[in-house]
Amino acid sequence: MKSHPATHDMVRLSIDELVEAIQCMPVGVTIIDSSLTMRFWNDAFCRLLDLPEDVMRPGVALEDLFYFNARRGDFGPGNADEQVRERIRLSLMFEPHHFVRTRPNGTILDITGRVIHGQDGEVIGFVTIYQDVTVERQHEQRLLATNKELQVAYDDLRLAQIGYAAMEEDRRHYYQLAVRDPLTGLFSRYYMEDAAARLIEMHERNTSTQLALLVFDIDRFKDINDVYGHLSGDTVLRRVGQMLLQQSRRTDVAVRFGGDEFAVFQSGVSDNECLAFAERFRAVVGAAEFDGDMAPIKLSISLGVAEHRIGESMNDLLYRADAALYEAKRAGRNCARKAI
């Protein structure tokens, strides 16, 4: 494949020039090596996380930063040693990650990490980007509040125009449009955040119950879109959604998370029971058949399972389940793995 002519004219930057450019970026940037030692960070990273100079010394270990954050309450209530051990365990997996974290001062950070590979493909560390999205999230909240006010005004107007029973039917219709994914009929990600918060709260109040999360995606879904087209891809997503609705319990919260990613929250279910459900559903998906031009398509899915721990946030639960999903991908796809 021919390279773009412009690549021959690019001027190579020196290390000092590259560092200076990253220092000018408004987002925080860190580079951590395979031993979890901080090799680089820019000023924006220290500013976003309020990290003092005596902590951000040359050669500081990621574990030391985790302890500093845990002891000042950045990770919420809980035992600092356990919080640090769990985050070190997840970090040593060297998997891509993306989550949103709210700091005690109200700052909302969007955090994305990617693995760095050497020339021979070996893992040599990862780079992480920290972006302050507080203003955007506050804007979203203001929009939601405004929409609620408009909805109240709209309901008042409808109540004056039509009977109560007709208005309730109308409200249910629009509620379903808001909480359901139009393609698959599964719950939307926005509904998931509200429902998952309620399920976690119930588990926190009654620790004798259990709560498990299953996440999965369709193996090589991009290839299906590329070979058969996006309409066929939509057909596949719709079929997987139908199978998930058929196999799930009425109490389960089955969600299309985005793209070809799905999630199921199961209340009163352990991680072993959820793993058994994952294996049954994997077999159902694998047996699916299509007609016409799509007949050659054979589906498989990779799944990750995690059981909620008392004091664990939804983001951390999703992170562990996602890490188990990546472990299934590493194991060759078309299998399920349980988070440790």
Short mmCIF file of C-alpha atoms in Angstrom, two decimals:
data_model
loop_
_atom_site.label_atom_id
_atom_site.label_comp_id
_atom_site.label_asym_id
_atom_site.label_seq_id
_atom_site.Cartn_x
_atom_site.Cartn_y
_atom_site.Cartn_z
CA MET A 1 0.00 0.00 0.00
CA LYS A 2 1.41 3.41 -0.98
CA SER A 3 1.99 5.90 1.78
CA HIS A 4 0.57 9.40 1.54
CA PRO A 5 3.05 11.73 -0.15
CA ALA A 6 2.83 14.14 2.76
CA THR A 7 4.38 11.57 5.10
CA HIS A 8 7.72 11.99 3.31
CA ASP A 9 7.71 15.72 4.00
CA MET A 10 6.89 15.50 7.72
CA VAL A 11 9.51 16.97 10.04
CA ARG A 12 10.48 14.69 12.91
CA LEU A 13 10.02 16.33 16.30
CA SER A 14 12.68 16.09 18.96
CA ILE A 15 11.79 14.68 22.37
CA ASP A 16 11.95 18.18 23.88
CA GLU A 17 9.62 19.55 21.20
CA LEU A 18 7.17 16.71 21.74
CA VAL A 19 7.18 17.18 25.52
CA GLU A 20 6.64 20.92 25.11
CA ALA A 21 3.68 20.26 22.78
CA ILE A 22 2.07 17.85 25.26
CA GLN A 23 2.61 20.36 28.09
CA CYS A 24 0.52 22.86 26.11
CA MET A 25 -2.42 20.47 25.86
CA PRO A 26 -5.48 21.30 28.02
CA VAL A 27 -6.00 17.60 28.85
CA GLY A 28 -3.97 15.54 31.30
CA VAL A 29 -1.58 12.99 29.82
CA THR A 30 0.33 10.23 31.60
CA ILE A 31 2.61 7.45 30.36
CA ILE A 32 3.17 4.45 32.63
CA ASP A 33 5.59 1.62 31.92
CA SER A 34 5.00 -2.12 32.32
CA SER A 35 6.23 -2.00 35.94
CA LEU A 36 3.54 0.62 36.70
CA THR A 37 6.06 3.42 37.14
CA MET A 38 5.09 6.91 35.99
CA ARG A 39 7.41 7.79 33.13
CA PHE A 40 5.74 11.03 32.03
CA TRP A 41 2.95 13.41 33.02
CA ASN A 42 2.06 16.92 31.97
CA ASP A 43 1.08 19.91 34.11
CA ALA A 44 -2.61 19.55 33.20
CA PHE A 45 -2.68 16.08 34.81
CA CYS A 46 -1.39 17.44 38.13
CA ARG A 47 -3.80 20.36 37.95
CA LEU A 48 -6.88 18.25 37.18
CA LEU A 49 -6.17 15.82 40.04
CA ASP A 50 -4.73 18.38 42.50
CA LEU A 51 -1.47 16.44 42.84
CA PRO A 52 1.29 18.30 44.75
CA GLU A 53 4.93 18.38 43.65
CA ASP A 54 6.11 16.28 46.61
CA VAL A 55 3.87 13.44 45.34
CA MET A 56 4.66 13.82 41.62
CA ARG A 57 8.37 13.19 42.00
CA PRO A 58 10.50 11.44 39.32
CA GLY A 59 9.98 7.70 39.32
CA VAL A 60 6.75 7.79 41.34
CA ALA A 61 4.88 4.48 41.25
CA LEU A 62 1.24 4.24 40.18
CA GLU A 63 0.58 2.43 43.48
CA ASP A 64 1.75 5.51 45.42
CA LEU A 65 -0.69 7.71 43.46
CA PHE A 66 -3.51 5.25 44.11
CA TYR A 67 -2.76 5.34 47.86
CA PHE A 68 -2.63 9.15 47.84
CA ASN A 69 -6.03 9.34 46.11
CA ALA A 70 -7.58 6.61 48.28
CA ARG A 71 -6.51 8.25 51.54
CA ARG A 72 -7.94 11.61 50.58
CA GLY A 73 -11.26 10.03 49.54
CA ASP A 74 -11.07 10.25 45.74
CA PHE A 75 -12.28 6.64 45.43
CA GLY A 76 -15.17 7.09 47.86
CA PRO A 77 -15.73 5.22 51.14
CA GLY A 78 -13.94 1.97 51.72
CA ASN A 79 -10.67 0.40 52.80
CA ALA A 80 -7.73 2.15 51.09
CA ASP A 81 -5.63 -1.05 50.87
CA GLU A 82 -8.46 -2.95 49.17
CA GLN A 83 -9.17 -0.05 46.78
CA VAL A 84 -5.50 0.14 45.78
CA ARG A 85 -5.08 -3.63 45.41
CA GLU A 86 -8.08 -3.84 43.09
CA ARG A 87 -6.88 -0.96 40.91
CA ILE A 88 -3.36 -2.40 40.70
CA ARG A 89 -4.82 -5.77 39.68
CA LEU A 90 -6.88 -4.17 36.92
CA SER A 91 -3.94 -2.03 35.78
CA LEU A 92 -1.69 -5.08 35.43
CA MET A 93 -4.15 -6.50 32.87
CA PHE A 94 -3.01 -3.72 30.48
CA GLU A 95 -6.39 -3.47 28.79
CA PRO A 96 -7.95 -0.42 27.10
CA HIS A 97 -10.32 1.38 29.46
CA HIS A 98 -12.74 4.29 29.46
CA PHE A 99 -14.76 5.59 32.40
CA VAL A 100 -16.04 8.78 34.03
CA ARG A 101 -14.97 9.71 37.55
CA THR A 102 -16.37 12.44 39.80
CA ARG A 103 -13.82 13.85 42.24
CA PRO A 104 -14.84 14.99 45.77
CA ASN A 105 -14.55 18.65 44.67
CA GLY A 106 -17.22 18.05 41.99
CA THR A 107 -14.84 17.90 39.02
CA ILE A 108 -15.98 15.29 36.49
CA LEU A 109 -13.15 13.59 34.58
CA ASP A 110 -13.47 11.53 31.41
CA ILE A 111 -10.57 9.04 31.54
CA THR A 112 -9.38 6.98 28.56
CA GLY A 113 -6.42 4.57 28.59
CA ARG A 114 -4.74 2.75 25.73
CA VAL A 115 -2.04 0.07 25.76
CA ILE A 116 1.42 0.84 24.32
CA HIS A 117 3.09 -2.03 22.44
CA GLY A 118 6.75 -2.40 21.53
CA GLN A 119 8.10 -3.23 18.09
CA ASP A 120 7.72 -6.96 18.81
CA GLY A 121 4.14 -6.54 20.01
CA GLU A 122 4.96 -6.85 23.69
CA VAL A 123 3.19 -4.60 26.22
CA ILE A 124 5.50 -1.82 27.40
CA GLY A 125 2.96 0.32 29.24
CA PHE A 126 -0.06 2.48 28.61
CA VAL A 127 -0.96 6.11 27.95
CA THR A 128 -3.94 7.72 29.68
CA ILE A 129 -5.84 10.91 28.82
CA TYR A 130 -7.73 12.88 31.50
CA GLN A 131 -10.31 15.39 30.28
CA ASP A 132 -12.38 17.76 32.43
CA VAL A 133 -16.00 17.36 31.27
CA THR A 134 -17.59 19.11 34.26
CA VAL A 135 -19.05 21.95 32.19
CA GLU A 136 -20.46 19.56 29.58
CA ARG A 137 -22.08 17.36 32.24
CA GLN A 138 -23.51 20.39 34.04
CA HIS A 139 -24.90 21.58 30.71
CA GLU A 140 -26.50 18.15 30.20
CA GLN A 141 -28.07 18.37 33.66
CA ARG A 142 -29.45 21.84 32.91
CA LEU A 143 -30.90 20.53 29.64
CA LEU A 144 -32.50 17.62 31.47
CA ALA A 145 -33.97 19.99 34.05
CA THR A 146 -35.32 22.23 31.30
CA ASN A 147 -36.78 19.23 29.48
CA LYS A 148 -38.52 18.15 32.68
CA GLU A 149 -40.01 21.62 33.08
CA LEU A 150 -41.19 21.54 29.48
CA GLN A 151 -42.65 18.09 30.04
CA VAL A 152 -44.61 19.37 33.06
CA ALA A 153 -45.95 22.29 31.01
CA TYR A 154 -46.79 19.92 28.17
CA ASP A 155 -48.62 17.57 30.53
CA ASP A 156 -50.65 20.47 31.94
CA LEU A 157 -51.66 21.51 28.43
CA ARG A 158 -52.58 17.94 27.44
CA LEU A 159 -54.57 17.52 30.63
CA ALA A 160 -56.62 20.58 29.72
CA GLN A 161 -57.27 19.26 26.21
CA ILE A 162 -57.92 15.58 26.61
CA GLY A 163 -59.08 13.15 29.24
CA TYR A 164 -56.79 11.75 31.93
CA ALA A 165 -56.76 8.20 30.51
CA ALA A 166 -55.73 9.39 27.04
CA MET A 167 -52.95 11.54 28.50
CA GLU A 168 -51.57 8.61 30.49
CA GLU A 169 -51.46 6.48 27.33
CA ASP A 170 -49.61 9.26 25.54
CA ARG A 171 -47.12 9.60 28.37
CA ARG A 172 -46.40 5.86 28.38
CA HIS A 173 -45.78 5.97 24.64
CA TYR A 174 -43.19 8.73 24.87
CA TYR A 175 -41.60 7.16 27.95
CA GLN A 176 -41.05 3.95 26.00
CA LEU A 177 -39.46 5.92 23.17
CA ALA A 178 -37.04 7.43 25.68
CA VAL A 179 -36.02 4.26 27.54
CA ARG A 180 -36.04 1.73 24.68
CA ASP A 181 -33.46 1.32 21.93
CA PRO A 182 -35.51 1.66 18.72
CA LEU A 183 -33.54 -0.98 16.81
CA THR A 184 -33.43 -3.86 19.32
CA GLY A 185 -36.25 -3.06 21.74
CA LEU A 186 -33.80 -3.38 24.65
CA PHE A 187 -33.43 -0.70 27.28
CA SER A 188 -31.27 2.29 26.37
CA ARG A 189 -28.00 3.21 28.04
CA TYR A 190 -29.65 6.25 29.63
CA TYR A 191 -32.27 4.05 31.29
CA MET A 192 -29.54 1.63 32.35
CA GLU A 193 -27.75 4.29 34.40
CA ASP A 194 -30.92 5.02 36.37
CA ALA A 195 -31.97 1.37 36.74
CA ALA A 196 -28.47 0.20 37.71
CA ALA A 197 -28.26 2.89 40.37
CA ARG A 198 -31.52 1.63 41.89
CA LEU A 199 -30.37 -2.01 41.79
CA ILE A 200 -27.06 -1.13 43.42
CA GLU A 201 -28.86 0.88 46.10
CA MET A 202 -31.11 -2.12 46.81
CA HIS A 203 -28.06 -4.37 47.11
CA GLU A 204 -26.37 -1.91 49.47
CA ARG A 205 -29.49 -1.91 51.70
CA ASN A 206 -29.86 -5.70 51.67
CA THR A 207 -26.43 -7.28 51.47
CA SER A 208 -27.88 -10.80 51.64
CA THR A 209 -29.07 -10.40 48.05
CA GLN A 210 -26.77 -10.50 45.05
CA LEU A 211 -26.39 -8.46 41.88
CA ALA A 212 -24.50 -9.59 38.79
CA LEU A 213 -23.63 -7.88 35.52
CA LEU A 214 -23.09 -9.53 32.13
CA VAL A 215 -21.53 -7.57 29.25
CA PHE A 216 -20.90 -8.91 25.76
CA ASP A 217 -20.31 -7.90 22.18
CA ILE A 218 -20.55 -9.60 18.80
CA ASP A 219 -17.27 -11.07 17.59
CA ARG A 220 -15.94 -9.41 14.43
CA PHE A 221 -19.12 -7.39 13.96
CA LYS A 222 -17.22 -4.85 11.85
CA ASP A 223 -16.51 -7.61 9.30
CA ILE A 224 -20.25 -8.26 8.98
CA ASN A 225 -20.89 -4.58 8.26
CA ASP A 226 -18.01 -4.44 5.78
CA VAL A 227 -19.01 -7.60 3.87
CA TYR A 228 -22.83 -7.54 4.03
CA GLY A 229 -23.58 -3.85 4.60
CA HIS A 230 -24.96 -1.85 7.50
CA LEU A 231 -28.56 -2.90 6.90
CA SER A 232 -27.52 -6.51 7.41
CA GLY A 233 -25.57 -5.39 10.45
CA ASP A 234 -28.78 -3.87 11.83
CA THR A 235 -30.57 -7.15 11.15
CA VAL A 236 -27.93 -8.97 13.20
CA LEU A 237 -28.24 -6.48 16.08
CA ARG A 238 -32.04 -6.77 15.98
CA ARG A 239 -31.85 -10.57 16.08
CA VAL A 240 -29.40 -10.58 19.01
CA GLY A 241 -31.68 -8.14 20.85
CA GLN A 242 -34.68 -10.42 20.28
CA MET A 243 -32.78 -13.46 21.53
CA LEU A 244 -31.64 -11.56 24.61
CA LEU A 245 -35.21 -10.49 25.42
CA GLN A 246 -36.39 -14.09 25.00
CA GLN A 247 -33.66 -15.54 27.23
CA SER A 248 -33.69 -12.88 29.97
CA ARG A 249 -35.94 -12.89 33.02
CA ARG A 250 -38.62 -10.20 33.38
CA THR A 251 -36.65 -8.76 36.31
CA ASP A 252 -33.42 -8.48 34.30
CA VAL A 253 -32.36 -5.13 32.89
CA ALA A 254 -31.20 -5.97 29.34
CA VAL A 255 -29.49 -3.05 27.61
CA ARG A 256 -28.02 -2.18 24.25
CA PHE A 257 -24.97 -0.36 25.57
CA GLY A 258 -23.94 1.06 22.20
CA GLY A 259 -22.94 -0.27 18.77
CA ASP A 260 -22.68 -4.06 19.13
CA GLU A 261 -22.17 -3.91 22.91
CA PHE A 262 -24.85 -5.23 25.28
CA ALA A 263 -25.28 -5.53 29.04
CA VAL A 264 -27.63 -7.38 31.40
CA PHE A 265 -28.07 -6.54 35.11
CA GLN A 266 -29.39 -9.55 37.05
CA SER A 267 -30.69 -8.97 40.57
CA GLY A 268 -30.60 -11.88 43.04
CA VAL A 269 -28.03 -13.71 40.90
CA SER A 270 -24.42 -14.63 41.77
CA ASP A 271 -21.53 -14.35 39.34
CA ASN A 272 -21.52 -18.15 38.89
CA GLU A 273 -25.24 -18.17 38.03
CA CYS A 274 -24.72 -15.23 35.69
CA LEU A 275 -21.81 -17.08 34.06
CA ALA A 276 -24.09 -20.09 33.50
CA PHE A 277 -26.65 -17.80 31.85
CA ALA A 278 -23.86 -16.32 29.71
CA GLU A 279 -22.86 -19.78 28.46
CA ARG A 280 -26.48 -20.69 27.65
CA PHE A 281 -27.01 -17.45 25.77
CA ARG A 282 -23.70 -17.86 23.91
CA ALA A 283 -24.97 -21.22 22.63
CA VAL A 284 -28.30 -19.68 21.55
CA VAL A 285 -26.52 -16.95 19.58
CA GLY A 286 -24.17 -19.48 18.02
CA ALA A 287 -27.14 -21.49 16.73
CA ALA A 288 -28.81 -18.50 15.04
CA GLU A 289 -29.39 -18.82 11.28
CA PHE A 290 -30.11 -16.22 8.62
CA ASP A 291 -31.80 -16.36 5.23
CA GLY A 292 -30.91 -15.21 1.72
CA ASP A 293 -27.65 -13.36 1.19
CA MET A 294 -27.01 -13.44 4.94
CA ALA A 295 -27.14 -17.25 5.14
CA PRO A 296 -23.32 -17.63 5.44
CA ILE A 297 -23.25 -15.52 8.61
CA LYS A 298 -22.39 -17.48 11.76
CA LEU A 299 -22.48 -15.45 14.94
CA SER A 300 -20.43 -15.74 18.09
CA ILE A 301 -20.14 -13.49 21.12
CA SER A 302 -17.57 -12.84 23.84
CA LEU A 303 -18.85 -12.22 27.36
CA GLY A 304 -17.65 -10.89 30.70
CA VAL A 305 -19.34 -11.36 34.10
CA ALA A 306 -18.86 -9.53 37.40
CA GLU A 307 -20.72 -9.60 40.74
CA HIS A 308 -21.35 -6.29 42.51
CA ARG A 309 -19.35 -5.68 45.67
CA ILE A 310 -20.70 -3.61 48.56
CA GLY A 311 -19.42 -0.05 48.19
CA GLU A 312 -18.59 -0.49 44.50
CA SER A 313 -19.79 2.15 42.04
CA MET A 314 -21.53 1.35 38.77
CA ASN A 315 -18.48 2.56 36.81
CA ASP A 316 -16.17 0.22 38.74
CA LEU A 317 -18.58 -2.70 38.28
CA LEU A 318 -18.72 -2.00 34.54
CA TYR A 319 -14.94 -1.71 34.45
CA ARG A 320 -14.46 -5.16 36.02
CA ALA A 321 -17.04 -6.79 33.76
CA ASP A 322 -15.44 -5.13 30.74
CA ALA A 323 -12.01 -6.40 31.82
CA ALA A 324 -13.46 -9.93 31.94
CA LEU A 325 -14.86 -9.40 28.43
CA TYR A 326 -11.40 -8.43 27.17
CA GLU A 327 -10.04 -11.57 28.85
CA ALA A 328 -12.56 -13.58 26.79
CA LYS A 329 -11.35 -11.79 23.65
CA ARG A 330 -7.76 -12.67 24.52
CA ALA A 331 -8.76 -16.30 25.04
CA GLY A 332 -9.84 -16.53 21.40
CA ARG A 333 -13.40 -15.07 21.45
CA ASN A 334 -16.68 -17.04 21.57
CA CYS A 335 -16.35 -17.68 25.31
CA ALA A 336 -17.28 -16.17 28.68
CA ARG A 337 -14.98 -15.11 31.51
CA LYS A 338 -15.69 -14.12 35.10
CA ALA A 339 -14.07 -11.12 36.80
CA ILE A 340 -11.77 -11.93 39.71
#
